[in-house]
Coordinates of C-alpha atoms and ligand atoms in Angstrom, one line a residue:
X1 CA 0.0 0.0 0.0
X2 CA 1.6 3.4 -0.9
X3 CA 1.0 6.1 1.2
X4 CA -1.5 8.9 0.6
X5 CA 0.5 12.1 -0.7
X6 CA -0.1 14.5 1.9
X7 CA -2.0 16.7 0.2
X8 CA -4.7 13.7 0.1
X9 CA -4.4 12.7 3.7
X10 CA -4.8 16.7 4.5
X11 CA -8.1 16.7 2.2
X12 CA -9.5 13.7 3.2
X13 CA -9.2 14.9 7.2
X14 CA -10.4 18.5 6.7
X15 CA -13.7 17.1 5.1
X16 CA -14.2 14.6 7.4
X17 CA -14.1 17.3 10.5
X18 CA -16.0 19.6 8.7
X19 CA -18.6 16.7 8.0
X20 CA -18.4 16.3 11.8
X21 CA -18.9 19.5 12.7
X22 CA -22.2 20.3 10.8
X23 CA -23.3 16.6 12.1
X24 CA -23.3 18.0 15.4
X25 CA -25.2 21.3 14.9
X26 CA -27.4 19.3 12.7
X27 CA -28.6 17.1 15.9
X28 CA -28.6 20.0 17.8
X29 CA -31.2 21.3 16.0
X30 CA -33.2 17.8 15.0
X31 CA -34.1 14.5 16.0
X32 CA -32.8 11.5 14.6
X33 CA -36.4 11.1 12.7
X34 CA -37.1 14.3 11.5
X35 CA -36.7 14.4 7.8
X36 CA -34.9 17.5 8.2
X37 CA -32.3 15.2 10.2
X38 CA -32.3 12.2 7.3
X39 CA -32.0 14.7 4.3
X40 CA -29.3 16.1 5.6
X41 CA -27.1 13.8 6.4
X42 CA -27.6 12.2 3.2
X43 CA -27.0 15.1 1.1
X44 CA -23.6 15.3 3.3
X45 CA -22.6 12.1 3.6
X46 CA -22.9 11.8 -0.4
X47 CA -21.0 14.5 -0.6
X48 CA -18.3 13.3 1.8
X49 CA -18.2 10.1 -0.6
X50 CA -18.1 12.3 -3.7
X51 CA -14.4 12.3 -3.3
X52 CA -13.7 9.3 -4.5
X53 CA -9.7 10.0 -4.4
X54 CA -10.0 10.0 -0.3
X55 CA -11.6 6.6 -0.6
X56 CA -9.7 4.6 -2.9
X57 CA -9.9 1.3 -2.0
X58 CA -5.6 0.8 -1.9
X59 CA -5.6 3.0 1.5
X60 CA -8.7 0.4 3.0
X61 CA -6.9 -2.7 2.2
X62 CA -9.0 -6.2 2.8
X63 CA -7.1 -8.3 4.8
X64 CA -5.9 -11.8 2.6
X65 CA -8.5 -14.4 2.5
X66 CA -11.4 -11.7 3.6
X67 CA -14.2 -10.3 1.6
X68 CA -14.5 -7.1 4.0
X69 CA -12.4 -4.8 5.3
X70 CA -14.1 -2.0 7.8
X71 CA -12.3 1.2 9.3
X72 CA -13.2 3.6 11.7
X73 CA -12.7 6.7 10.6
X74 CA -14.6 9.0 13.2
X75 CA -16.3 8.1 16.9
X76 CA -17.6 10.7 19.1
X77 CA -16.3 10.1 22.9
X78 CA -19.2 8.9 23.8
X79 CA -19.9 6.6 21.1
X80 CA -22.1 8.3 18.5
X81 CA -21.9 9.9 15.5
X82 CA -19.6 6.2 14.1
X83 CA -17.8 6.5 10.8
X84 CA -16.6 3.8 8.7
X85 CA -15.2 3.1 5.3
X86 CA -16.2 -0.4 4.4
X87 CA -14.2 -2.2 1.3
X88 CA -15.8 -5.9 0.4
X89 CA -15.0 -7.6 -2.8
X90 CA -18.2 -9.1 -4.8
X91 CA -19.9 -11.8 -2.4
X92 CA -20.2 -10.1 0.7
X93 CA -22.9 -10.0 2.5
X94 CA -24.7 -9.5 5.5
X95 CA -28.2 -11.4 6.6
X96 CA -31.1 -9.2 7.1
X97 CA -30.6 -7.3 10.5
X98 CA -31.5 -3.7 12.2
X99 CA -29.7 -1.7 14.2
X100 CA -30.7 -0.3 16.9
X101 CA -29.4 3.2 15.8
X102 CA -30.0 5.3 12.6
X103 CA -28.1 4.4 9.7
X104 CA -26.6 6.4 6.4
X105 CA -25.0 4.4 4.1
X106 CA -23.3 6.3 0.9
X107 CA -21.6 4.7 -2.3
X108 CA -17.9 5.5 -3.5
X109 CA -17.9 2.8 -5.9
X110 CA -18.8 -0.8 -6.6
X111 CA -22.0 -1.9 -6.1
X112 CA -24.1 -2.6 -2.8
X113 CA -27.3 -4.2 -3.4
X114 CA -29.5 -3.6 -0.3
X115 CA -32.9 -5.2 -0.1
X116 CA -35.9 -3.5 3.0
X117 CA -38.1 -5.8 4.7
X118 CA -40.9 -5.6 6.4
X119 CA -42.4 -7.8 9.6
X120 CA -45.4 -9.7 8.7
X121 CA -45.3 -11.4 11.9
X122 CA -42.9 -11.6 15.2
X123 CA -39.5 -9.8 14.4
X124 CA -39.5 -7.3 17.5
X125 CA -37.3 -10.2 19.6
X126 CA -35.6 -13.5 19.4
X127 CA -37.8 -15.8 17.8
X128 CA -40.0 -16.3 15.2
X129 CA -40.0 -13.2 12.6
X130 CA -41.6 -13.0 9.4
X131 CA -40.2 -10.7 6.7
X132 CA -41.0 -9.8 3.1
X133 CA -39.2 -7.5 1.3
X134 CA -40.3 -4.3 0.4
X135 CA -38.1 -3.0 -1.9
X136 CA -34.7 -2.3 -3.0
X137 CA -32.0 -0.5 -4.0
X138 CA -28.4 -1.1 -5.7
X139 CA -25.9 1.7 -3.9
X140 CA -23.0 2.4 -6.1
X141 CA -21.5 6.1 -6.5
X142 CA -23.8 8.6 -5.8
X143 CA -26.3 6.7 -4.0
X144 CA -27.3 7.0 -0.2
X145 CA -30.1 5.7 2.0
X146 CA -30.7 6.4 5.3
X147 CA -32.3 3.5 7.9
X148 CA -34.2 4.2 11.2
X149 CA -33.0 2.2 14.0
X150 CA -36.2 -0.4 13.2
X151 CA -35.6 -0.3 9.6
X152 CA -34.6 -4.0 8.3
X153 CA -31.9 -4.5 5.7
X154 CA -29.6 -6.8 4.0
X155 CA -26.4 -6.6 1.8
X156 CA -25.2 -8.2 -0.9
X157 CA -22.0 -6.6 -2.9
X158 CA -22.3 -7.2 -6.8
X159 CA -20.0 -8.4 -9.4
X160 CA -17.6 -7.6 -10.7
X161 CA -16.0 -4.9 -8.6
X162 CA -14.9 -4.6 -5.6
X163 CA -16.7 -1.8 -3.6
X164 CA -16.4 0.9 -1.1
X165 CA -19.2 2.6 0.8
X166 CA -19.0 5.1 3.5
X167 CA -21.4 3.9 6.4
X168 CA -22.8 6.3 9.2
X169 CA -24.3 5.4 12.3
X170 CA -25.8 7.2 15.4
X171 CA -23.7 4.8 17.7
X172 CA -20.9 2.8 17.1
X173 CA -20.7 -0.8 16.2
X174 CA -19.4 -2.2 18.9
X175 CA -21.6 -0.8 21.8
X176 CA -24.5 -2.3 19.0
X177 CA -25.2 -5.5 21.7
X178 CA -28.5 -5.6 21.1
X179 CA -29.6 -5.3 16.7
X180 CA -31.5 -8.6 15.8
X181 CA -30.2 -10.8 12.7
X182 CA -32.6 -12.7 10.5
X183 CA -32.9 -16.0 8.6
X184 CA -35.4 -15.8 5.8
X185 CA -35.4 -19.8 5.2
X186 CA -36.5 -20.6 8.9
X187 CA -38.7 -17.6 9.8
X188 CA -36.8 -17.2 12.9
X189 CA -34.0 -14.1 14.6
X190 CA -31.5 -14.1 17.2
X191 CA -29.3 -11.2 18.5
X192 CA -26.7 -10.0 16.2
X193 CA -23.5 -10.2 18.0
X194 CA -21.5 -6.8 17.5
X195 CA -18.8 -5.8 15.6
X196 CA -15.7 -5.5 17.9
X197 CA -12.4 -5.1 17.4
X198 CA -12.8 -2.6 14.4
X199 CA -8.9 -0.9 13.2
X200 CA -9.0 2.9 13.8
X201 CA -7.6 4.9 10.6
X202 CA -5.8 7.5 11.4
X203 CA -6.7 10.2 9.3
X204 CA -3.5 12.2 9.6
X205 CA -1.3 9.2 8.2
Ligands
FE2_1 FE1 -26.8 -2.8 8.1

C-alpha cells in the first residue's frame, strides 16, 4: 500500500471534520427522525463520498482471505456519531438485521445491493420473525439511503468490482449489543452479535 500524498491525507481529514462538525449542529437542531435530520445527512454524507480519491480502495486494504475490510474513521467520545469506510470484494454479504441506531450508508464505488423488509409477523425479539421485502436498492456512487434504527436491511456486494461505501451510524458498532439478525429460510431471529475489534484509521497518516 503506498501512502497517501499528503495533500490527500490533508483533504481527506479536513472534510471529514468539517462533515463532523455540521453533524453536530445538525442534531442540535433535530431529532434523529425528523426528515430534516435524514435529508441532511444524506445530502452530506454523499458528498463526503463524492471524493472518490479519499476513498480509494488501496488505502482500506482487505485483509488476505477476507471479503470485507471495515475502518473507523470518526467516533464521538461517547460513542455516537460512528464513521466507517467499508471495502468488500463481490460476495459479501450481511443477513437481514437492524440496528438499533439510525443508519446512512453512501456509495464510492462498486456496487451494494440492499434489499428492505418488512415484519409480517414476530420480528421485535428473538424468535419467530416473518419478513417480506419491500423494496430495493443497488448503492454504487452517488447513491445514499438512510435507515431508522427499526428499519430491516440486507447486503449483498455485486460483481464484478470490488466496492467501497461510506457507512454512518448514530452509535458505534461495537456498543451495537442488542440489533436482531434474520434467517429468511427458517422464519426465525436471534441477537446480532456486534462488531468489535474494528482498526481505527488514522486520518492524519
Ligand atoms: Fe446494516
Amino acid at each position: 500500500m503506498n501512502p497517501a500524498p499528503a495533500t490527500l491525507r490533508r483533504e481527506r481529514s479536513e472534510r471529514v471534520h468539517a462533515f463532523l462538525t455540521f453533524l453536530r449542529l445538525l442534531r442540535q437542531n433535530h431529532t434523529a427522525d425528523a426528515p430534516e435530520f435524514q435529508q441532511a445527512v444524506c445530502a452530506q454524507l454523499t458528498e463526503l463520498a463524492s471524493h472518490a480519491q479519499l476513498w480509494q480502495l488501496a488505502d482500506f486494504p482487505i485483509s488476505e482471505g477476507q471479503r470485507w475490510g471495515v475502518y473507523q474513521l470518526h467516533e464521538e467520545g461517547d460513542g455516537t456519531l460512528a464513521l466507517y469506510a467499508s471495502a468488500a470484494h463481490p460476495g459479501h454479504g450481511q443477513p437481514p438485521h437492524n440496528h438499533t441506531t439510525w443508519a446512512c450508508i453512501a456509495g464510492v464505488s462498486g456496487v451494494e445491493l440492499n434489499r428492505f423488509y418488512s415484519r409480517s409477523e414476530g420480528g421485535h425479539q428473538p424468535g419467530l420473525a416473518r419478513l417480506d421485502l419491500s423494496s430495493e436498492q443497488a448503492i454504487g456512487a452517488g447513491d445514499v439511503c438512510f435507515l431508522s434504527a427499526d428499519d430491516i436491511h440486507d447486503i449483498q456486494v455485486t460483481p464484478p468490482h470490488s466496492a467501497m461505501h461510506l457507512h454512518l451510524y448514530g452509535r458505534g458498532l461495537p456498543y451495537l449489543h442488542h440489533r436482531l439478525r434474520y434467517d429468511l429460510a427458517l422464519q426465525t431471529c436471534d441477537f446480532f452479535p456486534a462488531f468489535t475489534g474494528i482498526p481505527v484509521f488514522d486520518l492524519t497518516s
